[in-house]
Amino acid sequence: MSLSFAKFKKSGLDLAPLGVEKREDNSPYFCTPRGASVFGWAGVDGIHFCRVRGFGEMVFAVSPMNTYPDYVHPIAENFEDFLRLLLAVGDVAALDQAWQWNEAEFACFLRENPPTEEQCAVLAEIRERFSLTPMEEPYAYLFRLREGFDAGRLSYTEDFYDTELNPELPLGDWKVTFEGDFWHNRGRAAEEVRINRSFQTAAGAWGLIPSFYLTAQGLLMDLILMVPQEKMRSYEERGERLARENGSPAEERALQEEEPLSFPGEMTLTVNGKRLREEHSCTIIYTPPEEGFAAPEREAEAALLHYGLELGSWCCSITRVAFRWATKRRPKLKEWCLTLQERARTLVGERFSLAAGEEVSFSDPVTGICHTLRAGELLPQELPEEHFRDGEFLFPRHFTMMTYAVTPPLSGERFSLQDCRRPEAARRRPAPSPERDALAGKYSLEPQAESTVVMGIIGGADGPTAVLVGGVVPEQQTVCSSVTFQPQERVEWQPVFRGEAPPPIVLAGDLSEREHPAEIEGGE
C-alpha cells in the first residue's frame, strides 16, 4: 500500500528544507482550485501545494505569479510519488517549474542546484523512515502526468473569473444576464433585441442605445457615449490645470458635471406605459490604445466588437442599466419609451473679495443681465465648543458671516455666493497634558452687537461643512464662509449659478416587432 498523506502527516517530518513549508494560515489565492486542501508553501510568489477534492491523492502545484492558463499543474499522482520525486530532485522548485522546461533544461537545473547539506539530511530521513527510493526518470514521469491530465476538470471560485485578479483570462462568448455585469455573467442569458437609437447630449457627446436585453426579472439596456479623443484629452488637461491652480469647490463641481463620458441626469424607462424601477448599473470605459491614455478594458473592446463599432480615435463609455419589470411576471412587450433628462449645469463667475460697504458687478451667464452686489457687514464668528462632543477629534469653529444685497435681485434657486476655500478637516486631538487642560474653556462664542444670529450646523465626515443663519435683516442676504481653525483675514467669494436644464431626450419604439438590424453605424 502506498504512503498516504494522512500517514505522512502523523510522522511530523518537516519538509521545509525541501521548499514545502507549513503555515497556520492556508488562505487560498484567486487561482487556487475549488475544494483544495493546502499542505505546503514554497515561501516565494505565493506558490503552494495542495490536494483537491475529487482528485484523490493527486498533488498539485499552484503558482499565482504565472499567467493564464498555467496557474495549476499536477506534480504527483499520490503523496508517495511526491516524496519519491523529492528524493530524485532534492527541492520542490524543480517539480513546480518543470512544466516550462524540456528534458535538457530540467537536467541542467538539477546540476546547477544540487541538494544542500540540510536537504540531504531530510532526504535521508525520508528514505529510512518510509523505505522509499528516488523516482526513476522524474522528468518523464512529470511529462506523462501533465499530458494525461484534463485541466478542464478543475473548478475555481468567482475570484478566478475576475479580470482584475486574472487579467489574462480570455473572454468567453458574449452573454448578458440580469444578475451579472460586464465582468461576471451569473444567471440565464438574456434575449437581445436591437434598438439602434442615437442621440446627442448637451455636452456634445454622441450617444447610442444599441440593444435591450429581456429576462424574466427585467430589462437591461446598454447606453454608449462617444467623444473624439481630442475632446477627452482637453477635458483631462482642464482638470489637471484646475488642480494646479487650487480650484474652488464650485469650479471642481462644474468641471465634474461636464465629464464627456458620463450622462449627467436621470433615465426613465417605461414599457407598456408603466415605469420600470432601476435595479443596478455598471460602466466600462474605452480609450484608444495610445500613449497618455490608459489601456482599453478588454470588456469594453468586446462590447464594441459585438455592436460592430470601430471607434478609431474616439473614446467611449458603455453603461449597462438593469430595470425590474413593473409587474410580477414578465409582461407581453409592446411600446417602450426612454426619457433622458440632463440636469442643469453649475456655472461659476469671477472670484472677488470685498470689505464692508464695497460693491462688485457681475453678469448672469444665462440671461446676460449685469448685477451689482453690495457687501454689508462682515462678522467674524466662532461656533460654540459644546456643539462638538467628540473626545477624539478637534473641529474647526471659525467662519465669517457676510450680509449683502444684489440688484437687480436674483432668485436663490438659481444663484448663490460661495467661499472659494474648502472647509478644513477635523484633526485628531493631541494626548492630554497639564498645559492643555489649563487652556480648557478658554474660547467661547462672543455675542455680536446689533444683530441676532441663530445658527445650525451641517456636519460631514470631516467636521462642520456649512453654517445656516437665520434672523437677519429681511432686505439682505446672508452668506457664511467655510469653517476653519483660525479666522480668515480675507475671504474670497465666487458667484455660482444654476443653468437651465436642456430639453429631455425622448426615444420610443415598439418591442413587439422584435426587429434586429444587422449593423450599427459608428459616429464620426
PDB file of N, CA and C in Angstrom, residues 174 182 192 194-201 204-213 220-228 259-264 267 282-287 299-311 314-321 338 340 505 507 519-523:
ATOM      1  N   TRP A 174     -20.169  36.291 -25.868  1.00  0.00           N
ATOM      2  CA  TRP A 174     -20.981  37.409 -25.409  1.00  0.00           C
ATOM      3  C   TRP A 174     -22.232  36.890 -24.717  1.00  0.00           C
ATOM      4  N   PHE A 182     -20.450  43.502 -16.753  1.00  0.00           N
ATOM      5  CA  PHE A 182     -19.534  43.302 -17.880  1.00  0.00           C
ATOM      6  C   PHE A 182     -18.455  42.270 -17.568  1.00  0.00           C
ATOM      7  N   GLU A 192     -31.528  39.249 -26.650  1.00  0.00           N
ATOM      8  CA  GLU A 192     -31.124  40.568 -27.141  1.00  0.00           C
ATOM      9  C   GLU A 192     -32.089  41.063 -28.215  1.00  0.00           C
ATOM     10  N   ARG A 194     -32.215  44.330 -30.752  1.00  0.00           N
ATOM     11  CA  ARG A 194     -31.500  45.513 -31.245  1.00  0.00           C
ATOM     12  C   ARG A 194     -32.455  46.713 -31.347  1.00  0.00           C
ATOM     13  N   ILE A 195     -31.996  47.868 -30.815  1.00  0.00           N
ATOM     14  CA  ILE A 195     -32.788  49.102 -30.800  1.00  0.00           C
ATOM     15  C   ILE A 195     -32.193  50.132 -31.767  1.00  0.00           C
ATOM     16  N   ASN A 196     -30.868  50.338 -31.648  1.00  0.00           N
ATOM     17  CA  ASN A 196     -30.144  51.229 -32.560  1.00  0.00           C
ATOM     18  C   ASN A 196     -30.726  52.641 -32.601  1.00  0.00           C
ATOM     19  N   ARG A 197     -30.862  53.278 -31.442  1.00  0.00           N
ATOM     20  CA  ARG A 197     -31.359  54.647 -31.382  1.00  0.00           C
ATOM     21  C   ARG A 197     -30.208  55.563 -30.940  1.00  0.00           C
ATOM     22  N   SER A 198     -29.965  56.604 -31.699  1.00  0.00           N
ATOM     23  CA  SER A 198     -28.863  57.517 -31.402  1.00  0.00           C
ATOM     24  C   SER A 198     -29.399  58.863 -30.929  1.00  0.00           C
ATOM     25  N   PHE A 199     -28.536  59.617 -30.244  1.00  0.00           N
ATOM     26  CA  PHE A 199     -28.904  60.941 -29.734  1.00  0.00           C
ATOM     27  C   PHE A 199     -27.623  61.718 -29.475  1.00  0.00           C
ATOM     28  N   GLN A 200     -27.761  62.972 -29.086  1.00  0.00           N
ATOM     29  CA  GLN A 200     -26.604  63.799 -28.765  1.00  0.00           C
ATOM     30  C   GLN A 200     -26.867  64.527 -27.454  1.00  0.00           C
ATOM     31  N   THR A 201     -25.858  64.516 -26.551  1.00  0.00           N
ATOM     32  CA  THR A 201     -26.010  65.176 -25.255  1.00  0.00           C
ATOM     33  C   THR A 201     -25.704  66.662 -25.377  1.00  0.00           C
ATOM     34  N   GLY A 204     -22.174  67.549 -26.046  1.00  0.00           N
ATOM     35  CA  GLY A 204     -21.620  67.265 -27.355  1.00  0.00           C
ATOM     36  C   GLY A 204     -21.199  65.832 -27.577  1.00  0.00           C
ATOM     37  N   ALA A 205     -21.568  64.927 -26.658  1.00  0.00           N
ATOM     38  CA  ALA A 205     -21.238  63.518 -26.871  1.00  0.00           C
ATOM     39  C   ALA A 205     -22.282  62.875 -27.770  1.00  0.00           C
ATOM     40  N   TRP A 206     -21.821  61.953 -28.625  1.00  0.00           N
ATOM     41  CA  TRP A 206     -22.737  61.198 -29.465  1.00  0.00           C
ATOM     42  C   TRP A 206     -23.173  59.978 -28.692  1.00  0.00           C
ATOM     43  N   GLY A 207     -24.473  59.746 -28.564  1.00  0.00           N
ATOM     44  CA  GLY A 207     -24.990  58.649 -27.773  1.00  0.00           C
ATOM     45  C   GLY A 207     -25.688  57.605 -28.611  1.00  0.00           C
ATOM     46  N   LEU A 208     -25.714  56.387 -28.087  1.00  0.00           N
ATOM     47  CA  LEU A 208     -26.343  55.283 -28.801  1.00  0.00           C
ATOM     48  C   LEU A 208     -26.935  54.299 -27.799  1.00  0.00           C
ATOM     49  N   ILE A 209     -28.175  53.872 -28.042  1.00  0.00           N
ATOM     50  CA  ILE A 209     -28.782  52.748 -27.330  1.00  0.00           C
ATOM     51  C   ILE A 209     -28.800  51.599 -28.328  1.00  0.00           C
ATOM     52  N   PRO A 210     -27.807  50.696 -28.280  1.00  0.00           N
ATOM     53  CA  PRO A 210     -27.747  49.657 -29.309  1.00  0.00           C
ATOM     54  C   PRO A 210     -28.755  48.540 -29.102  1.00  0.00           C
ATOM     55  N   SER A 211     -28.977  48.124 -27.828  1.00  0.00           N
ATOM     56  CA  SER A 211     -29.808  46.946 -27.595  1.00  0.00           C
ATOM     57  C   SER A 211     -30.524  47.007 -26.253  1.00  0.00           C
ATOM     58  N   PHE A 212     -31.649  46.323 -26.212  1.00  0.00           N
ATOM     59  CA  PHE A 212     -32.289  45.933 -24.967  1.00  0.00           C
ATOM     60  C   PHE A 212     -32.041  44.434 -24.779  1.00  0.00           C
ATOM     61  N   TYR A 213     -32.014  44.001 -23.502  1.00  0.00           N
ATOM     62  CA  TYR A 213     -31.877  42.587 -23.184  1.00  0.00           C
ATOM     63  C   TYR A 213     -33.028  42.196 -22.272  1.00  0.00           C
ATOM     64  N   LEU A 220     -32.573  44.900 -19.485  1.00  0.00           N
ATOM     65  CA  LEU A 220     -31.275  45.573 -19.404  1.00  0.00           C
ATOM     66  C   LEU A 220     -31.078  46.418 -20.643  1.00  0.00           C
ATOM     67  N   MET A 221     -30.356  47.511 -20.468  1.00  0.00           N
ATOM     68  CA  MET A 221     -30.121  48.445 -21.567  1.00  0.00           C
ATOM     69  C   MET A 221     -28.663  48.874 -21.553  1.00  0.00           C
ATOM     70  N   ASP A 222     -28.026  48.852 -22.703  1.00  0.00           N
ATOM     71  CA  ASP A 222     -26.680  49.409 -22.845  1.00  0.00           C
ATOM     72  C   ASP A 222     -26.785  50.810 -23.430  1.00  0.00           C
ATOM     73  N   LEU A 223     -26.103  51.765 -22.771  1.00  0.00           N
ATOM     74  CA  LEU A 223     -26.060  53.152 -23.230  1.00  0.00           C
ATOM     75  C   LEU A 223     -24.604  53.502 -23.506  1.00  0.00           C
ATOM     76  N   ILE A 224     -24.308  53.911 -24.738  1.00  0.00           N
ATOM     77  CA  ILE A 224     -22.936  54.215 -25.144  1.00  0.00           C
ATOM     78  C   ILE A 224     -22.817  55.710 -25.423  1.00  0.00           C
ATOM     79  N   LEU A 225     -21.789  56.337 -24.836  1.00  0.00           N
ATOM     80  CA  LEU A 225     -21.459  57.739 -25.120  1.00  0.00           C
ATOM     81  C   LEU A 225     -20.087  57.789 -25.757  1.00  0.00           C
ATOM     82  N   MET A 226     -19.931  58.609 -26.804  1.00  0.00           N
ATOM     83  CA  MET A 226     -18.673  58.683 -27.541  1.00  0.00           C
ATOM     84  C   MET A 226     -18.276  60.135 -27.779  1.00  0.00           C
ATOM     85  N   VAL A 227     -16.976  60.398 -27.623  1.00  0.00           N
ATOM     86  CA  VAL A 227     -16.428  61.723 -27.920  1.00  0.00           C
ATOM     87  C   VAL A 227     -15.075  61.546 -28.599  1.00  0.00           C
ATOM     88  N   PRO A 228     -14.660  62.516 -29.420  1.00  0.00           N
ATOM     89  CA  PRO A 228     -13.329  62.422 -30.023  1.00  0.00           C
ATOM     90  C   PRO A 228     -12.244  62.421 -28.949  1.00  0.00           C
ATOM     91  N   GLU A 259     -18.097  66.203 -17.483  1.00  0.00           N
ATOM     92  CA  GLU A 259     -17.377  64.994 -17.881  1.00  0.00           C
ATOM     93  C   GLU A 259     -18.033  64.400 -19.131  1.00  0.00           C
ATOM     94  N   PRO A 260     -17.307  64.308 -20.251  1.00  0.00           N
ATOM     95  CA  PRO A 260     -17.949  63.962 -21.536  1.00  0.00           C
ATOM     96  C   PRO A 260     -18.542  62.559 -21.579  1.00  0.00           C
ATOM     97  N   LEU A 261     -17.968  61.600 -20.839  1.00  0.00           N
ATOM     98  CA  LEU A 261     -18.405  60.219 -20.955  1.00  0.00           C
ATOM     99  C   LEU A 261     -19.340  59.794 -19.819  1.00  0.00           C
ATOM    100  N   SER A 262     -19.908  60.772 -19.126  1.00  0.00           N
ATOM    101  CA  SER A 262     -20.856  60.479 -18.056  1.00  0.00           C
ATOM    102  C   SER A 262     -22.166  61.201 -18.352  1.00  0.00           C
ATOM    103  N   PHE A 263     -23.290  60.471 -18.262  1.00  0.00           N
ATOM    104  CA  PHE A 263     -24.575  61.111 -18.508  1.00  0.00           C
ATOM    105  C   PHE A 263     -25.040  61.800 -17.235  1.00  0.00           C
ATOM    106  N   PRO A 264     -25.101  63.151 -17.233  1.00  0.00           N
ATOM    107  CA  PRO A 264     -25.426  63.896 -16.006  1.00  0.00           C
ATOM    108  C   PRO A 264     -26.922  64.102 -15.827  1.00  0.00           C
ATOM    109  N   MET A 267     -32.524  58.722 -16.064  1.00  0.00           N
ATOM    110  CA  MET A 267     -33.074  57.900 -17.138  1.00  0.00           C
ATOM    111  C   MET A 267     -34.407  57.354 -16.662  1.00  0.00           C
ATOM    112  N   CYS A 282     -23.666  49.512 -14.195  1.00  0.00           N
ATOM    113  CA  CYS A 282     -22.208  49.491 -14.177  1.00  0.00           C
ATOM    114  C   CYS A 282     -21.704  50.118 -15.473  1.00  0.00           C
ATOM    115  N   THR A 283     -20.452  50.584 -15.447  1.00  0.00           N
ATOM    116  CA  THR A 283     -19.894  51.301 -16.601  1.00  0.00           C
ATOM    117  C   THR A 283     -18.476  50.834 -16.876  1.00  0.00           C
ATOM    118  N   ILE A 284     -18.142  50.698 -18.145  1.00  0.00           N
ATOM    119  CA  ILE A 284     -16.764  50.447 -18.565  1.00  0.00           C
ATOM    120  C   ILE A 284     -16.362  51.541 -19.543  1.00  0.00           C
ATOM    121  N   ILE A 285     -15.057  51.791 -19.640  1.00  0.00           N
ATOM    122  CA  ILE A 285     -14.526  52.886 -20.453  1.00  0.00           C
ATOM    123  C   ILE A 285     -13.606  52.326 -21.532  1.00  0.00           C
ATOM    124  N   TYR A 286     -13.725  52.870 -22.715  1.00  0.00           N
ATOM    125  CA  TYR A 286     -12.788  52.550 -23.798  1.00  0.00           C
ATOM    126  C   TYR A 286     -12.037  53.816 -24.180  1.00  0.00           C
ATOM    127  N   THR A 287     -10.698  53.736 -24.190  1.00  0.00           N
ATOM    128  CA  THR A 287      -9.866  54.816 -24.709  1.00  0.00           C
ATOM    129  C   THR A 287      -8.913  54.210 -25.721  1.00  0.00           C
ATOM    130  N   GLU A 299     -13.179  44.139 -21.714  1.00  0.00           N
ATOM    131  CA  GLU A 299     -14.621  44.013 -21.796  1.00  0.00           C
ATOM    132  C   GLU A 299     -15.225  45.108 -22.668  1.00  0.00           C
ATOM    133  N   ALA A 300     -14.619  46.310 -22.624  1.00  0.00           N
ATOM    134  CA  ALA A 300     -15.101  47.398 -23.474  1.00  0.00           C
ATOM    135  C   ALA A 300     -14.851  47.078 -24.946  1.00  0.00           C
ATOM    136  N   GLU A 301     -13.677  46.545 -25.250  1.00  0.00           N
ATOM    137  CA  GLU A 301     -13.378  46.170 -26.628  1.00  0.00           C
ATOM    138  C   GLU A 301     -14.323  45.077 -27.119  1.00  0.00           C
ATOM    139  N   ALA A 302     -14.638  44.123 -26.228  1.00  0.00           N
ATOM    140  CA  ALA A 302     -15.553  43.053 -26.605  1.00  0.00           C
ATOM    141  C   ALA A 302     -16.948  43.600 -26.903  1.00  0.00           C
ATOM    142  N   ALA A 303     -17.394  44.587 -26.096  1.00  0.00           N
ATOM    143  CA  ALA A 303     -18.712  45.178 -26.321  1.00  0.00           C
ATOM    144  C   ALA A 303     -18.756  45.920 -27.653  1.00  0.00           C
ATOM    145  N   LEU A 304     -17.714  46.688 -27.942  1.00  0.00           N
ATOM    146  CA  LEU A 304     -17.683  47.427 -29.208  1.00  0.00           C
ATOM    147  C   LEU A 304     -17.663  46.472 -30.395  1.00  0.00           C
ATOM    148  N   LEU A 305     -16.919  45.377 -30.256  1.00  0.00           N
ATOM    149  CA  LEU A 305     -16.886  44.378 -31.322  1.00  0.00           C
ATOM    150  C   LEU A 305     -18.265  43.764 -31.522  1.00  0.00           C
ATOM    151  N   HIS A 306     -18.958  43.475 -30.401  1.00  0.00           N
ATOM    152  CA  HIS A 306     -20.288  42.881 -30.500  1.00  0.00           C
ATOM    153  C   HIS A 306     -21.257  43.803 -31.224  1.00  0.00           C
ATOM    154  N   TYR A 307     -21.134  45.109 -30.957  1.00  0.00           N
ATOM    155  CA  TYR A 307     -22.063  46.060 -31.575  1.00  0.00           C
ATOM    156  C   TYR A 307     -21.571  46.582 -32.925  1.00  0.00           C
ATOM    157  N   GLY A 308     -20.443  46.087 -33.403  1.00  0.00           N
ATOM    158  CA  GLY A 308     -19.952  46.474 -34.714  1.00  0.00           C
ATOM    159  C   GLY A 308     -19.423  47.888 -34.787  1.00  0.00           C
ATOM    160  N   LEU A 309     -18.917  48.400 -33.679  1.00  0.00           N
ATOM    161  CA  LEU A 309     -18.421  49.784 -33.634  1.00  0.00           C
ATOM    162  C   LEU A 309     -16.901  49.792 -33.732  1.00  0.00           C
ATOM    163  N   GLU A 310     -16.383  50.527 -34.665  1.00  0.00           N
ATOM    164  CA  GLU A 310     -14.946  50.747 -34.796  1.00  0.00           C
ATOM    165  C   GLU A 310     -14.694  52.238 -34.564  1.00  0.00           C
ATOM    166  N   LEU A 311     -14.214  52.568 -33.366  1.00  0.00           N
ATOM    167  CA  LEU A 311     -14.152  53.970 -32.957  1.00  0.00           C
ATOM    168  C   LEU A 311     -12.896  54.687 -33.431  1.00  0.00           C
ATOM    169  N   TRP A 314     -11.738  57.636 -31.167  1.00  0.00           N
ATOM    170  CA  TRP A 314     -12.796  58.080 -30.271  1.00  0.00           C
ATOM    171  C   TRP A 314     -12.683  57.377 -28.920  1.00  0.00           C
ATOM    172  N   CYS A 315     -13.113  58.070 -27.870  1.00  0.00           N
ATOM    173  CA  CYS A 315     -13.231  57.479 -26.540  1.00  0.00           C
ATOM    174  C   CYS A 315     -14.717  57.223 -26.273  1.00  0.00           C
ATOM    175  N   CYS A 316     -14.996  56.224 -25.457  1.00  0.00           N
ATOM    176  CA  CYS A 316     -16.404  55.967 -25.183  1.00  0.00           C
ATOM    177  C   CYS A 316     -16.596  55.336 -23.813  1.00  0.00           C
ATOM    178  N   SER A 317     -17.804  55.463 -23.290  1.00  0.00           N
ATOM    179  CA  SER A 317     -18.232  54.761 -22.083  1.00  0.00           C
ATOM    180  C   SER A 317     -19.426  53.907 -22.448  1.00  0.00           C
ATOM    181  N   ILE A 318     -19.522  52.740 -21.813  1.00  0.00           N
ATOM    182  CA  ILE A 318     -20.654  51.841 -22.036  1.00  0.00           C
ATOM    183  C   ILE A 318     -21.271  51.582 -20.672  1.00  0.00           C
ATOM    184  N   THR A 319     -22.486  52.032 -20.478  1.00  0.00           N
ATOM    185  CA  THR A 319     -23.186  51.862 -19.210  1.00  0.00           C
ATOM    186  C   THR A 319     -24.324  50.870 -19.391  1.00  0.00           C
ATOM    187  N   ARG A 320     -24.327  49.840 -18.562  1.00  0.00           N
ATOM    188  CA  ARG A 320     -25.402  48.843 -18.599  1.00  0.00           C
ATOM    189  C   ARG A 320     -26.317  49.080 -17.404  1.00  0.00           C
ATOM    190  N   VAL A 321     -27.596  49.289 -17.675  1.00  0.00           N
ATOM    191  CA  VAL A 321     -28.583  49.566 -16.637  1.00  0.00           C
ATOM    192  C   VAL A 321     -29.609  48.443 -16.632  1.00  0.00           C
ATOM    193  N   LEU A 338     -38.043  55.765 -23.604  1.00  0.00           N
ATOM    194  CA  LEU A 338     -36.897  56.116 -22.765  1.00  0.00           C
ATOM    195  C   LEU A 338     -36.727  57.633 -22.776  1.00  0.00           C
ATOM    196  N   LEU A 340     -34.332  60.661 -21.355  1.00  0.00           N
ATOM    197  CA  LEU A 340     -33.040  61.027 -20.781  1.00  0.00           C
ATOM    198  C   LEU A 340     -33.075  62.511 -20.464  1.00  0.00           C
ATOM    199  N   ILE A 505     -34.353  64.211 -23.794  1.00  0.00           N
ATOM    200  CA  ILE A 505     -34.183  63.372 -24.978  1.00  0.00           C
ATOM    201  C   ILE A 505     -35.175  62.232 -24.856  1.00  0.00           C
ATOM    202  N   LEU A 507     -36.740  58.818 -26.605  1.00  0.00           N
ATOM    203  CA  LEU A 507     -36.618  57.758 -27.606  1.00  0.00           C
ATOM    204  C   LEU A 507     -37.733  56.757 -27.356  1.00  0.00           C
ATOM    205  N   GLU A 519     -26.484  45.838 -38.682  1.00  0.00           N
ATOM    206  CA  GLU A 519     -25.293  46.608 -38.342  1.00  0.00           C
ATOM    207  C   GLU A 519     -25.671  47.896 -37.631  1.00  0.00           C
ATOM    208  N   ILE A 520     -24.677  48.460 -36.939  1.00  0.00           N
ATOM    209  CA  ILE A 520     -24.819  49.764 -36.295  1.00  0.00           C
ATOM    210  C   ILE A 520     -23.725  50.655 -36.839  1.00  0.00           C
ATOM    211  N   GLU A 521     -24.076  51.797 -37.289  1.00  0.00           N
ATOM    212  CA  GLU A 521     -23.071  52.700 -37.829  1.00  0.00           C
ATOM    213  C   GLU A 521     -22.425  53.481 -36.717  1.00  0.00           C
ATOM    214  N   GLY A 522     -21.095  53.603 -36.750  1.00  0.00           N
ATOM    215  CA  GLY A 522     -20.369  54.381 -35.752  1.00  0.00           C
ATOM    216  C   GLY A 522     -20.447  55.859 -36.057  1.00  0.00           C
ATOM    217  N   GLY A 523     -20.292  56.704 -35.012  1.00  0.00           N
ATOM    218  CA  GLY A 523     -20.323  58.146 -35.191  1.00  0.00           C
ATOM    219  C   GLY A 523     -18.965  58.690 -35.568  1.00  0.00           C
TER     220      GLY A 523
END
